[in-house]
PDB file of C-alpha atoms and ligand atoms in Angstrom:
ATOM      1  CA  MET A1417      28.958  -8.080 -19.002  1.00  0.00           C
ATOM      2  CA  VAL A1418      31.884  -5.860 -20.069  1.00  0.00           C
ATOM      3  CA  ILE A1419      30.821  -3.804 -23.075  1.00  0.00           C
ATOM      4  CA  GLY A1420      32.485  -1.062 -25.086  1.00  0.00           C
ATOM      5  CA  GLY A1421      30.590   1.999 -26.265  1.00  0.00           C
ATOM      6  CA  ILE A1422      31.539   4.592 -28.857  1.00  0.00           C
ATOM      7  CA  GLU A1423      29.815   7.903 -29.372  1.00  0.00           C
ATOM      8  CA  ALA A1424      31.155   8.852 -32.774  1.00  0.00           C
ATOM      9  CA  GLY A1425      30.542  12.584 -33.146  1.00  0.00           C
ATOM     10  CA  GLY A1426      31.460  14.994 -35.883  1.00  0.00           C
ATOM     11  CA  THR A1427      33.841  16.872 -33.575  1.00  0.00           C
ATOM     12  CA  LYS A1428      34.814  14.259 -31.026  1.00  0.00           C
ATOM     13  CA  PHE A1429      34.775  10.536 -30.334  1.00  0.00           C
ATOM     14  CA  ILE A1430      33.947   9.317 -26.838  1.00  0.00           C
ATOM     15  CA  CYS A1431      34.878   5.733 -25.992  1.00  0.00           C
ATOM     16  CA  ALA A1432      33.682   4.051 -22.825  1.00  0.00           C
ATOM     17  CA  VAL A1433      33.802   0.689 -21.122  1.00  0.00           C
ATOM     18  CA  GLY A1434      30.872  -0.257 -18.970  1.00  0.00           C
ATOM     19  CA  ASP A1435      28.067  -2.744 -18.484  1.00  0.00           C
ATOM     20  CA  GLU A1436      24.501  -3.442 -19.562  1.00  0.00           C
ATOM     21  CA  HIS A1437      23.179  -1.538 -16.541  1.00  0.00           C
ATOM     22  CA  GLY A1438      24.544   1.708 -17.903  1.00  0.00           C
ATOM     23  CA  ASN A1439      27.526   1.898 -15.528  1.00  0.00           C
ATOM     24  CA  VAL A1440      30.581   3.440 -17.159  1.00  0.00           C
ATOM     25  CA  THR A1441      33.904   2.426 -15.612  1.00  0.00           C
ATOM     26  CA  GLU A1442      36.417   3.946 -18.040  1.00  0.00           C
ATOM     27  CA  ARG A1443      36.157   6.624 -20.652  1.00  0.00           C
ATOM     28  CA  ILE A1444      38.343   8.577 -23.000  1.00  0.00           C
ATOM     29  CA  GLN A1445      37.738  11.077 -25.777  1.00  0.00           C
ATOM     30  CA  PHE A1446      39.630  12.425 -28.770  1.00  0.00           C
ATOM     31  CA  PRO A1447      38.932  14.842 -31.590  1.00  0.00           C
ATOM     32  CA  THR A1448      37.444  13.476 -34.808  1.00  0.00           C
ATOM     33  CA  THR A1449      40.210  13.830 -37.393  1.00  0.00           C
ATOM     34  CA  THR A1450      40.841  11.272 -40.134  1.00  0.00           C
ATOM     35  CA  PRO A1451      39.436   7.748 -39.952  1.00  0.00           C
ATOM     36  CA  GLY A1452      42.997   6.323 -39.837  1.00  0.00           C
ATOM     37  CA  GLU A1453      44.117   8.449 -36.914  1.00  0.00           C
ATOM     38  CA  THR A1454      40.887   8.449 -34.899  1.00  0.00           C
ATOM     39  CA  MET A1455      40.168   4.733 -35.290  1.00  0.00           C
ATOM     40  CA  LYS A1456      43.724   3.848 -34.235  1.00  0.00           C
ATOM     41  CA  GLN A1457      43.101   5.666 -30.949  1.00  0.00           C
ATOM     42  CA  VAL A1458      39.739   3.924 -30.544  1.00  0.00           C
ATOM     43  CA  ILE A1459      41.215   0.472 -31.159  1.00  0.00           C
ATOM     44  CA  ASP A1460      44.265   1.055 -28.934  1.00  0.00           C
ATOM     45  CA  PHE A1461      41.930   2.049 -26.089  1.00  0.00           C
ATOM     46  CA  PHE A1462      39.627  -0.964 -26.396  1.00  0.00           C
ATOM     47  CA  LYS A1463      42.494  -3.462 -26.821  1.00  0.00           C
ATOM     48  CA  LYS A1464      43.224  -3.072 -23.112  1.00  0.00           C
ATOM     49  CA  PHE A1465      39.915  -4.726 -22.203  1.00  0.00           C
ATOM     50  CA  THR A1466      38.249  -8.091 -22.687  1.00  0.00           C
ATOM     51  CA  LEU A1467      34.956  -7.041 -24.181  1.00  0.00           C
ATOM     52  CA  LYS A1468      31.837  -9.040 -24.986  1.00  0.00           C
ATOM     53  CA  ALA A1469      30.687  -6.525 -27.613  1.00  0.00           C
ATOM     54  CA  ILE A1470      30.896  -2.919 -28.761  1.00  0.00           C
ATOM     55  CA  GLY A1471      28.066  -0.543 -29.583  1.00  0.00           C
ATOM     56  CA  VAL A1472      28.499   2.526 -31.766  1.00  0.00           C
ATOM     57  CA  GLY A1473      26.195   5.542 -31.891  1.00  0.00           C
ATOM     58  CA  SER A1474      27.453   7.408 -34.923  1.00  0.00           C
ATOM     59  CA  PHE A1475      27.011  10.658 -36.783  1.00  0.00           C
ATOM     60  CA  GLY A1476      25.428   9.945 -40.106  1.00  0.00           C
ATOM     61  CA  PRO A1477      24.029   9.223 -42.484  1.00  0.00           C
ATOM     62  CA  ILE A1478      24.946   5.582 -41.915  1.00  0.00           C
ATOM     63  CA  ASP A1479      23.907   2.266 -43.417  1.00  0.00           C
ATOM     64  CA  ILE A1480      22.047   0.195 -40.827  1.00  0.00           C
ATOM     65  CA  ASN A1481      20.384  -2.262 -43.189  1.00  0.00           C
ATOM     66  CA  PRO A1482      21.929  -5.679 -42.385  1.00  0.00           C
ATOM     67  CA  ALA A1483      21.084  -6.934 -45.890  1.00  0.00           C
ATOM     68  CA  SER A1484      23.026  -4.140 -47.585  1.00  0.00           C
ATOM     69  CA  PRO A1485      26.561  -4.679 -48.949  1.00  0.00           C
ATOM     70  CA  THR A1486      27.576  -1.448 -47.214  1.00  0.00           C
ATOM     71  CA  TYR A1487      25.980  -2.312 -43.855  1.00  0.00           C
ATOM     72  CA  GLY A1488      27.936  -0.678 -41.044  1.00  0.00           C
ATOM     73  CA  TYR A1489      29.333   2.121 -43.216  1.00  0.00           C
ATOM     74  CA  ILE A1490      29.181   5.845 -42.679  1.00  0.00           C
ATOM     75  CA  THR A1491      27.735   6.789 -46.074  1.00  0.00           C
ATOM     76  CA  THR A1492      27.134  10.260 -47.528  1.00  0.00           C
ATOM     77  CA  SER A1493      28.395  12.154 -44.496  1.00  0.00           C
ATOM     78  CA  PRO A1494      29.181  15.860 -44.896  1.00  0.00           C
ATOM     79  CA  LYS A1495      32.476  14.918 -43.189  1.00  0.00           C
ATOM     80  CA  LYS A1496      34.171  14.023 -46.457  1.00  0.00           C
ATOM     81  CA  LYS A1497      37.086  11.993 -45.047  1.00  0.00           C
ATOM     82  CA  TRP A1498      34.572   9.676 -43.360  1.00  0.00           C
ATOM     83  CA  ARG A1499      32.430   9.037 -46.441  1.00  0.00           C
ATOM     84  CA  ASN A1500      32.085   5.323 -47.193  1.00  0.00           C
ATOM     85  CA  PHE A1501      34.013   4.373 -44.076  1.00  0.00           C
ATOM     86  CA  PRO A1502      33.314   0.774 -42.920  1.00  0.00           C
ATOM     87  CA  MET A1503      32.956   1.425 -39.179  1.00  0.00           C
ATOM     88  CA  VAL A1504      31.552  -1.962 -38.177  1.00  0.00           C
ATOM     89  CA  ARG A1505      34.009  -4.007 -40.223  1.00  0.00           C
ATOM     90  CA  THR A1506      36.995  -1.996 -38.979  1.00  0.00           C
ATOM     91  CA  LEU A1507      36.047  -2.627 -35.349  1.00  0.00           C
ATOM     92  CA  GLN A1508      35.152  -6.283 -35.890  1.00  0.00           C
ATOM     93  CA  GLU A1509      38.445  -7.004 -37.631  1.00  0.00           C
ATOM     94  CA  ALA A1510      40.536  -5.228 -35.021  1.00  0.00           C
ATOM     95  CA  LEU A1511      38.745  -6.380 -31.883  1.00  0.00           C
ATOM     96  CA  SER A1512      36.936  -9.614 -32.878  1.00  0.00           C
ATOM     97  CA  VAL A1513      33.693  -8.827 -31.056  1.00  0.00           C
ATOM     98  CA  PRO A1514      30.089  -8.287 -32.214  1.00  0.00           C
ATOM     99  CA  VAL A1515      29.447  -4.630 -33.061  1.00  0.00           C
ATOM    100  CA  GLY A1516      26.079  -2.851 -32.719  1.00  0.00           C
ATOM    101  CA  PHE A1517      25.633   0.195 -34.925  1.00  0.00           C
ATOM    102  CA  HIS A1518      23.051   2.978 -34.980  1.00  0.00           C
ATOM    103  CA  THR A1519      22.825   6.740 -35.187  1.00  0.00           C
ATOM    104  CA  ASP A1520      24.030   8.877 -32.291  1.00  0.00           C
ATOM    105  CA  VAL A1521      20.481  10.087 -31.637  1.00  0.00           C
ATOM    106  CA  ASN A1522      19.016   6.600 -31.724  1.00  0.00           C
ATOM    107  CA  ALA A1523      21.662   5.535 -29.192  1.00  0.00           C
ATOM    108  CA  ALA A1524      20.711   8.512 -27.018  1.00  0.00           C
ATOM    109  CA  ALA A1525      17.013   7.623 -27.289  1.00  0.00           C
ATOM    110  CA  LEU A1526      17.879   4.087 -26.192  1.00  0.00           C
ATOM    111  CA  GLY A1527      19.934   5.333 -23.226  1.00  0.00           C
ATOM    112  CA  GLU A1528      17.197   7.715 -22.029  1.00  0.00           C
ATOM    113  CA  SER A1529      14.592   5.028 -22.566  1.00  0.00           C
ATOM    114  CA  ALA A1530      16.432   2.454 -20.439  1.00  0.00           C
ATOM    115  CA  PHE A1531      17.872   4.610 -17.662  1.00  0.00           C
ATOM    116  CA  GLY A1532      16.836   8.234 -18.124  1.00  0.00           C
ATOM    117  CA  ALA A1533      13.846  10.479 -18.641  1.00  0.00           C
ATOM    118  CA  ALA A1534      11.789   7.808 -20.410  1.00  0.00           C
ATOM    119  CA  LYS A1535      12.567   4.932 -18.049  1.00  0.00           C
ATOM    120  CA  GLY A1536       9.541   2.681 -17.665  1.00  0.00           C
ATOM    121  CA  LEU A1537       7.860   3.997 -20.835  1.00  0.00           C
ATOM    122  CA  ASP A1538       7.802   2.074 -24.078  1.00  0.00           C
ATOM    123  CA  SER A1539       8.259   5.082 -26.352  1.00  0.00           C
ATOM    124  CA  CYS A1540      10.275   8.268 -26.450  1.00  0.00           C
ATOM    125  CA  LEU A1541      11.827  10.707 -28.851  1.00  0.00           C
ATOM    126  CA  TYR A1542      15.328  12.109 -28.360  1.00  0.00           C
ATOM    127  CA  ILE A1543      16.183  15.262 -30.284  1.00  0.00           C
ATOM    128  CA  THR A1544      19.513  17.015 -30.429  1.00  0.00           C
ATOM    129  CA  VAL A1545      19.728  20.651 -31.416  1.00  0.00           C
ATOM    130  CA  GLY A1546      23.446  21.204 -31.864  1.00  0.00           C
ATOM    131  CA  THR A1547      25.779  21.484 -34.843  1.00  0.00           C
ATOM    132  CA  GLY A1548      23.095  19.561 -36.657  1.00  0.00           C
ATOM    133  CA  ILE A1549      19.569  18.633 -35.712  1.00  0.00           C
ATOM    134  CA  GLY A1550      18.601  14.992 -35.497  1.00  0.00           C
ATOM    135  CA  ALA A1551      16.217  12.774 -33.651  1.00  0.00           C
ATOM    136  CA  GLY A1552      15.964   9.142 -32.695  1.00  0.00           C
ATOM    137  CA  ALA A1553      12.989   7.308 -31.325  1.00  0.00           C
ATOM    138  CA  VAL A1554      12.087   4.247 -29.343  1.00  0.00           C
ATOM    139  CA  ILE A1555       8.585   3.101 -30.318  1.00  0.00           C
ATOM    140  CA  SER A1556       6.955   0.027 -28.765  1.00  0.00           C
ATOM    141  CA  GLY A1557      10.235  -0.630 -26.991  1.00  0.00           C
ATOM    142  CA  LYS A1558      12.297  -0.722 -30.206  1.00  0.00           C
ATOM    143  CA  LEU A1559      14.466   1.747 -32.069  1.00  0.00           C
ATOM    144  CA  LEU A1560      12.572   3.312 -34.924  1.00  0.00           C
ATOM    145  CA  GLN A1561      13.970   2.099 -38.232  1.00  0.00           C
ATOM    146  CA  GLY A1562      12.466   1.673 -41.672  1.00  0.00           C
ATOM    147  CA  PHE A1563      14.499   1.210 -44.858  1.00  0.00           C
ATOM    148  CA  SER A1564      17.016   3.351 -42.989  1.00  0.00           C
ATOM    149  CA  HIS A1565      17.239   5.421 -39.828  1.00  0.00           C
ATOM    150  CA  PRO A1566      14.986   8.479 -39.454  1.00  0.00           C
ATOM    151  CA  GLU A1567      16.347  11.864 -40.537  1.00  0.00           C
ATOM    152  CA  MET A1568      13.962  14.041 -38.580  1.00  0.00           C
ATOM    153  CA  GLY A1569      16.131  17.151 -38.611  1.00  0.00           C
ATOM    154  CA  HIS A1570      15.338  17.963 -42.215  1.00  0.00           C
ATOM    155  CA  LEU A1571      11.616  18.711 -41.974  1.00  0.00           C
ATOM    156  CA  LEU A1572      10.263  21.601 -43.958  1.00  0.00           C
ATOM    157  CA  LEU A1573       8.667  24.116 -41.627  1.00  0.00           C
ATOM    158  CA  ARG A1574       6.494  27.183 -41.981  1.00  0.00           C
ATOM    159  CA  ARG A1575       8.887  30.084 -42.037  1.00  0.00           C
ATOM    160  CA  HIS A1576       8.399  32.884 -39.508  1.00  0.00           C
ATOM    161  CA  PRO A1577       7.122  35.943 -41.417  1.00  0.00           C
ATOM    162  CA  ASP A1578       9.849  38.128 -39.882  1.00  0.00           C
ATOM    163  CA  ASP A1579      12.726  35.742 -40.628  1.00  0.00           C
ATOM    164  CA  PRO A1580      14.576  36.560 -43.860  1.00  0.00           C
ATOM    165  CA  TYR A1581      17.502  34.177 -43.195  1.00  0.00           C
ATOM    166  CA  THR A1582      18.138  31.888 -46.162  1.00  0.00           C
ATOM    167  CA  GLY A1583      19.093  28.837 -44.106  1.00  0.00           C
ATOM    168  CA  LYS A1584      22.212  26.756 -43.649  1.00  0.00           C
ATOM    169  CA  CYS A1585      21.379  23.220 -44.755  1.00  0.00           C
ATOM    170  CA  PRO A1586      23.567  22.333 -47.756  1.00  0.00           C
ATOM    171  CA  TYR A1587      20.782  20.109 -49.105  1.00  0.00           C
ATOM    172  CA  HIS A1588      17.559  22.048 -48.394  1.00  0.00           C
ATOM    173  CA  ALA A1589      18.652  25.514 -47.237  1.00  0.00           C
ATOM    174  CA  ASP A1590      15.712  26.359 -44.954  1.00  0.00           C
ATOM    175  CA  CYS A1591      14.713  23.001 -43.488  1.00  0.00           C
ATOM    176  CA  PHE A1592      14.480  22.675 -39.678  1.00  0.00           C
ATOM    177  CA  GLU A1593      18.244  22.103 -39.345  1.00  0.00           C
ATOM    178  CA  GLY A1594      18.935  24.874 -41.843  1.00  0.00           C
ATOM    179  CA  LEU A1595      16.922  27.364 -39.783  1.00  0.00           C
ATOM    180  CA  ALA A1596      17.497  26.291 -36.203  1.00  0.00           C
ATOM    181  CA  SER A1597      20.850  24.474 -35.718  1.00  0.00           C
ATOM    182  CA  GLY A1598      23.635  26.115 -33.711  1.00  0.00           C
ATOM    183  CA  PRO A1599      25.505  27.204 -36.878  1.00  0.00           C
ATOM    184  CA  ALA A1600      22.232  28.649 -38.310  1.00  0.00           C
ATOM    185  CA  ILE A1601      21.741  30.732 -35.159  1.00  0.00           C
ATOM    186  CA  GLU A1602      25.325  31.929 -35.398  1.00  0.00           C
ATOM    187  CA  GLU A1603      25.060  32.901 -39.058  1.00  0.00           C
ATOM    188  CA  ARG A1604      21.653  34.568 -38.723  1.00  0.00           C
ATOM    189  CA  TRP A1605      22.533  36.680 -35.691  1.00  0.00           C
ATOM    190  CA  GLY A1606      26.284  37.093 -36.257  1.00  0.00           C
ATOM    191  CA  LYS A1607      27.245  35.603 -32.874  1.00  0.00           C
ATOM    192  CA  LYS A1608      27.452  32.171 -31.284  1.00  0.00           C
ATOM    193  CA  GLY A1609      24.301  31.012 -29.491  1.00  0.00           C
ATOM    194  CA  SER A1610      26.137  30.983 -26.163  1.00  0.00           C
ATOM    195  CA  GLU A1611      26.753  34.738 -26.551  1.00  0.00           C
ATOM    196  CA  LEU A1612      23.114  35.509 -27.346  1.00  0.00           C
ATOM    197  CA  ALA A1613      21.548  34.436 -24.044  1.00  0.00           C
ATOM    198  CA  GLY A1614      20.318  37.971 -23.320  1.00  0.00           C
ATOM    199  CA  ASN A1615      18.534  38.434 -26.690  1.00  0.00           C
ATOM    200  CA  PRO A1616      14.968  37.148 -26.240  1.00  0.00           C
ATOM    201  CA  GLU A1617      14.110  37.519 -29.946  1.00  0.00           C
ATOM    202  CA  VAL A1618      16.728  34.864 -30.775  1.00  0.00           C
ATOM    203  CA  TRP A1619      15.076  32.290 -28.528  1.00  0.00           C
ATOM    204  CA  GLU A1620      11.511  33.242 -29.470  1.00  0.00           C
ATOM    205  CA  LEU A1621      12.337  32.474 -33.088  1.00  0.00           C
ATOM    206  CA  GLU A1622      14.246  29.323 -32.153  1.00  0.00           C
ATOM    207  CA  ALA A1623      11.313  28.105 -30.039  1.00  0.00           C
ATOM    208  CA  TYR A1624       8.936  28.877 -32.921  1.00  0.00           C
ATOM    209  CA  TYR A1625      10.799  26.421 -35.166  1.00  0.00           C
ATOM    210  CA  ILE A1626      11.391  23.783 -32.497  1.00  0.00           C
ATOM    211  CA  ALA A1627       7.705  23.841 -31.461  1.00  0.00           C
ATOM    212  CA  GLN A1628       6.601  23.335 -35.067  1.00  0.00           C
ATOM    213  CA  ALA A1629       8.908  20.353 -35.464  1.00  0.00           C
ATOM    214  CA  LEU A1630       7.676  18.887 -32.191  1.00  0.00           C
ATOM    215  CA  MET A1631       4.102  19.259 -33.385  1.00  0.00           C
ATOM    216  CA  HIS A1632       4.931  17.093 -36.407  1.00  0.00           C
ATOM    217  CA  TYR A1633       6.795  14.520 -34.341  1.00  0.00           C
ATOM    218  CA  ILE A1634       3.910  14.283 -31.867  1.00  0.00           C
ATOM    219  CA  LEU A1635       1.293  13.969 -34.602  1.00  0.00           C
ATOM    220  CA  ILE A1636       3.230  11.241 -36.385  1.00  0.00           C
ATOM    221  CA  LEU A1637       4.827   9.246 -33.570  1.00  0.00           C
ATOM    222  CA  ALA A1638       2.866  10.110 -30.414  1.00  0.00           C
ATOM    223  CA  PRO A1639       5.890   9.453 -28.182  1.00  0.00           C
ATOM    224  CA  GLN A1640       5.224   9.197 -24.454  1.00  0.00           C
ATOM    225  CA  LYS A1641       8.188  11.461 -23.682  1.00  0.00           C
ATOM    226  CA  ILE A1642      10.223  13.986 -25.653  1.00  0.00           C
ATOM    227  CA  ILE A1643      13.809  14.647 -24.639  1.00  0.00           C
ATOM    228  CA  LEU A1644      15.515  17.732 -25.995  1.00  0.00           C
ATOM    229  CA  GLY A1645      19.316  17.755 -25.832  1.00  0.00           C
ATOM    230  CA  GLY A1646      22.279  19.268 -27.696  1.00  0.00           C
ATOM    231  CA  GLY A1647      24.286  22.438 -27.181  1.00  0.00           C
ATOM    232  CA  VAL A1648      21.545  24.892 -28.167  1.00  0.00           C
ATOM    233  CA  MET A1649      19.204  23.462 -25.530  1.00  0.00           C
ATOM    234  CA  ASN A1650      21.572  24.794 -22.871  1.00  0.00           C
ATOM    235  CA  GLN A1651      19.418  27.904 -23.285  1.00  0.00           C
ATOM    236  CA  LYS A1652      16.887  26.716 -20.742  1.00  0.00           C
ATOM    237  CA  GLN A1653      14.550  29.645 -21.457  1.00  0.00           C
ATOM    238  CA  LEU A1654      13.666  27.781 -24.648  1.00  0.00           C
ATOM    239  CA  PHE A1655      11.629  25.207 -22.736  1.00  0.00           C
ATOM    240  CA  PRO A1656       8.749  27.417 -21.459  1.00  0.00           C
ATOM    241  CA  SER A1657       8.638  29.216 -24.781  1.00  0.00           C
ATOM    242  CA  ILE A1658       8.373  25.894 -26.661  1.00  0.00           C
ATOM    243  CA  TYR A1659       5.557  24.760 -24.329  1.00  0.00           C
ATOM    244  CA  ALA A1660       3.549  27.933 -24.936  1.00  0.00           C
ATOM    245  CA  LYS A1661       4.005  27.835 -28.716  1.00  0.00           C
ATOM    246  CA  LEU A1662       3.275  24.147 -29.020  1.00  0.00           C
ATOM    247  CA  GLU A1663       0.108  24.492 -26.999  1.00  0.00           C
ATOM    248  CA  LYS A1664      -1.036  27.325 -29.224  1.00  0.00           C
ATOM    249  CA  MET A1665      -0.167  25.525 -32.468  1.00  0.00           C
ATOM    250  CA  LEU A1666      -1.853  22.253 -31.515  1.00  0.00           C
ATOM    251  CA  ASN A1667      -4.866  24.224 -30.297  1.00  0.00           C
ATOM    252  CA  GLN A1668      -6.146  21.440 -28.031  1.00  0.00           C
ATOM    253  CA  TYR A1669      -6.364  19.037 -30.957  1.00  0.00           C
ATOM    254  CA  LEU A1670      -4.953  16.328 -28.729  1.00  0.00           C
ATOM    255  CA  SER A1671      -4.119  15.988 -25.077  1.00  0.00           C
ATOM    256  CA  PHE A1672      -0.552  15.418 -23.971  1.00  0.00           C
ATOM    257  CA  PRO A1673       0.272  12.352 -21.874  1.00  0.00           C
ATOM    258  CA  SER A1674       1.581  14.569 -19.051  1.00  0.00           C
ATOM    259  CA  PRO A1675       1.891  18.289 -18.279  1.00  0.00           C
ATOM    260  CA  LEU A1676       4.238  19.860 -20.828  1.00  0.00           C
ATOM    261  CA  ASN A1677       7.009  20.539 -18.321  1.00  0.00           C
ATOM    262  CA  ARG A1678       7.141  16.799 -17.643  1.00  0.00           C
ATOM    263  CA  TYR A1679       6.432  15.743 -21.222  1.00  0.00           C
ATOM    264  CA  ILE A1680       9.178  17.721 -22.968  1.00  0.00           C
ATOM    265  CA  VAL A1681      12.315  17.610 -20.871  1.00  0.00           C
ATOM    266  CA  PRO A1682      16.117  17.813 -20.953  1.00  0.00           C
ATOM    267  CA  PRO A1683      18.047  14.515 -20.892  1.00  0.00           C
ATOM    268  CA  ASP A1684      18.087  12.835 -17.493  1.00  0.00           C
ATOM    269  CA  LEU A1685      21.493  11.323 -18.245  1.00  0.00           C
ATOM    270  CA  GLY A1686      22.962  14.757 -19.012  1.00  0.00           C
ATOM    271  CA  GLU A1687      25.756  14.408 -21.553  1.00  0.00           C
ATOM    272  CA  ASP A1688      25.798  10.621 -21.204  1.00  0.00           C
ATOM    273  CA  SER A1689      22.599   9.552 -23.006  1.00  0.00           C
ATOM    274  CA  GLY A1690      24.524   8.652 -26.167  1.00  0.00           C
ATOM    275  CA  ILE A1691      27.421   6.788 -24.601  1.00  0.00           C
ATOM    276  CA  ILE A1692      25.142   4.802 -22.279  1.00  0.00           C
ATOM    277  CA  GLY A1693      22.900   4.039 -25.254  1.00  0.00           C
ATOM    278  CA  SER A1694      25.923   2.738 -27.167  1.00  0.00           C
ATOM    279  CA  LEU A1695      26.658   0.269 -24.375  1.00  0.00           C
ATOM    280  CA  LEU A1696      23.099  -0.995 -24.873  1.00  0.00           C
ATOM    281  CA  LEU A1697      23.657  -1.260 -28.625  1.00  0.00           C
ATOM    282  CA  GLY A1698      26.657  -3.440 -27.775  1.00  0.00           C
ATOM    283  CA  LYS A1699      24.516  -5.590 -25.505  1.00  0.00           C
ATOM    284  CA  GLN A1700      21.937  -6.000 -28.288  1.00  0.00           C
ATOM    285  CA  ALA A1701      24.694  -6.960 -30.739  1.00  0.00           C
ATOM    286  CA  CYS A1702      25.572 -10.016 -28.717  1.00  0.00           C
ATOM    287  CA  GLY A1703      21.999 -11.185 -28.733  1.00  0.00           C
ATOM    288  CA  ALA A1704      20.985  -9.987 -25.257  1.00  0.00           C
ATOM    289  CA  ASN A1705      17.895  -7.787 -25.047  1.00  0.00           C
TER     290      ASN A1705
HETATM  291  N1  ATP B2224      25.141  27.510 -24.248  1.00  0.00           N
HETATM  292  C1  ATP B2224      24.821  27.477 -25.539  1.00  0.00           C
HETATM  293  N2  ATP B2224      23.830  28.249 -26.017  1.00  0.00           N
HETATM  294  C2  ATP B2224      23.499  28.219 -27.326  1.00  0.00           C
HETATM  295  N3  ATP B2224      24.108  27.464 -28.243  1.00  0.00           N
HETATM  296  C3  ATP B2224      25.099  26.660 -27.823  1.00  0.00           C
HETATM  297  C4  ATP B2224      25.507  26.624 -26.454  1.00  0.00           C
HETATM  298  N4  ATP B2224      26.500  25.719 -26.336  1.00  0.00           N
HETATM  299  C5  ATP B2224      26.720  25.221 -27.572  1.00  0.00           C
HETATM  300  N5  ATP B2224      25.877  25.784 -28.465  1.00  0.00           N
HETATM  301  C6  ATP B2224      25.837  25.530 -29.913  1.00  0.00           C
HETATM  302  O1  ATP B2224      25.583  24.155 -30.105  1.00  0.00           O
HETATM  303  C7  ATP B2224      26.362  23.658 -31.202  1.00  0.00           C
HETATM  304  C8  ATP B2224      27.175  22.448 -30.720  1.00  0.00           C
HETATM  305  O2  ATP B2224      26.285  21.477 -30.327  1.00  0.00           O
HETATM  306  P1  ATP B2224      26.686  20.252 -29.423  1.00  0.00           P
HETATM  307  O3  ATP B2224      27.481  20.746 -28.256  1.00  0.00           O
HETATM  308  O4  ATP B2224      25.455  19.488 -29.160  1.00  0.00           O
HETATM  309  O5  ATP B2224      27.703  19.461 -30.320  1.00  0.00           O
HETATM  310  P2  ATP B2224      27.359  18.354 -31.379  1.00  0.00           P
HETATM  311  O6  ATP B2224      26.506  18.910 -32.424  1.00  0.00           O
HETATM  312  O7  ATP B2224      26.864  17.167 -30.631  1.00  0.00           O
HETATM  313  O8  ATP B2224      28.773  18.025 -31.902  1.00  0.00           O
HETATM  314  P3  ATP B2224      29.276  16.647 -32.501  1.00  0.00           P
HETATM  315  O9  ATP B2224      29.214  16.885 -33.962  1.00  0.00           O
HETATM  316  O10 ATP B2224      30.644  16.462 -31.965  1.00  0.00           O
HETATM  317  O11 ATP B2224      28.345  15.563 -32.059  1.00  0.00           O
HETATM  318  C9  ATP B2224      27.224  24.795 -31.674  1.00  0.00           C
HETATM  319  O12 ATP B2224      26.657  25.355 -32.849  1.00  0.00           O
HETATM  320  C10 ATP B2224      27.184  25.784 -30.526  1.00  0.00           C
HETATM  321  O13 ATP B2224      27.283  27.121 -30.976  1.00  0.00           O
HETATM  322 ZN1   ZN B2225      18.113  19.852 -44.607  1.00  0.00          ZN
END
C-alpha cells in the first residue's frame, strides 16, 4: 500500500512516501512558513504519487473530534498564521485521498509501538522534550484520546527549591513545559542546551522535572514502555539521572515492568518515529488496522 506521511512541525514539515510496514521510499522537508506556501510544497510533492491515503502527525493543539465542525483543523496554535487552518480538508481537496490526523507525539507513539522500542507491547508513552514538551500514548493498542488529544506537557510540578526561574509557558508560566523545554533551559541558563553539556547542574535540574512528570504519567497510565525523544534528550546523561530520581520519588510504591534502563529509553526509530507513525495514521484512515 503506497501511503503518504506528513510530520507537521513548528519549524519544519517532513513529507514521506512509504508503506504500512514503516518503509519510507521518498522523503522531503521544508521550513514551516505560512500555510499557503508550506502546503503548496506539500501538495506538489504528493501529486507525483498515486497514494491510497495520507497520515498527518501535527503540532497542536488540533481538533481530532470527528463530530466537530472544525475536525481536522489546527486550532489555538501559538503559531498564529496556522490558527484555524483546515489541514485535513486542504489535503483531501487537493489530493482526493482519506487523511488520518493526530498530534505529532501520538504519531510518534504509534510508530514506536508498531516498529520501535515498544514493538510487541500493547501500551507505550512517547514524550518529546524539545521546543515544547508533549506526549502521546498507545494504551490497549489504541491511541489515547478523550474529548481531545492529551496535553501532557503542561503538568504542574513541584518546583525545585533552588530554582528561581519564572518559567516560559505563555499559558501557565512554570508548568512542566515552562520549566523544562529547550527554550526554558536556554532562558534560565543564558545558553542553548547544546552548549551546556558540561554543566551538570543544568541536567540535574532538568532530570528532576522530567522524573516528576514521568512519575505522574506512570501512576496514571502505567505504560509498558516510556520513550523519551526530542532535542533536549540528546543529552544522554539525563537518562541515568532520571532513573535515580524516579526511583527515589516513587520510593518502591510500585514495581516497574522492566529494569529502568530498558523501561525508559530513547526512540528506537531515531528521528523517524513521527514520520513512520504518520504512515500508520494514513493506513488507519483508509480503514486498515
Ligand atoms: N544537543 C542538545 N542538547 C540540549 N538541547 C538541545 C540539543 N539539541 C537541540 N536542543 C534543544 O531542543 C529544542 C529543539 O527540539 P527538537 O529538535 O526536538 O525540535 P522540535 O521541538 O521537534 O521542533 P519542531 O517544532 O519543528 O517539531 C531547542 O530548544 C534546542 O535548543
Ligand atoms: Zn503550560
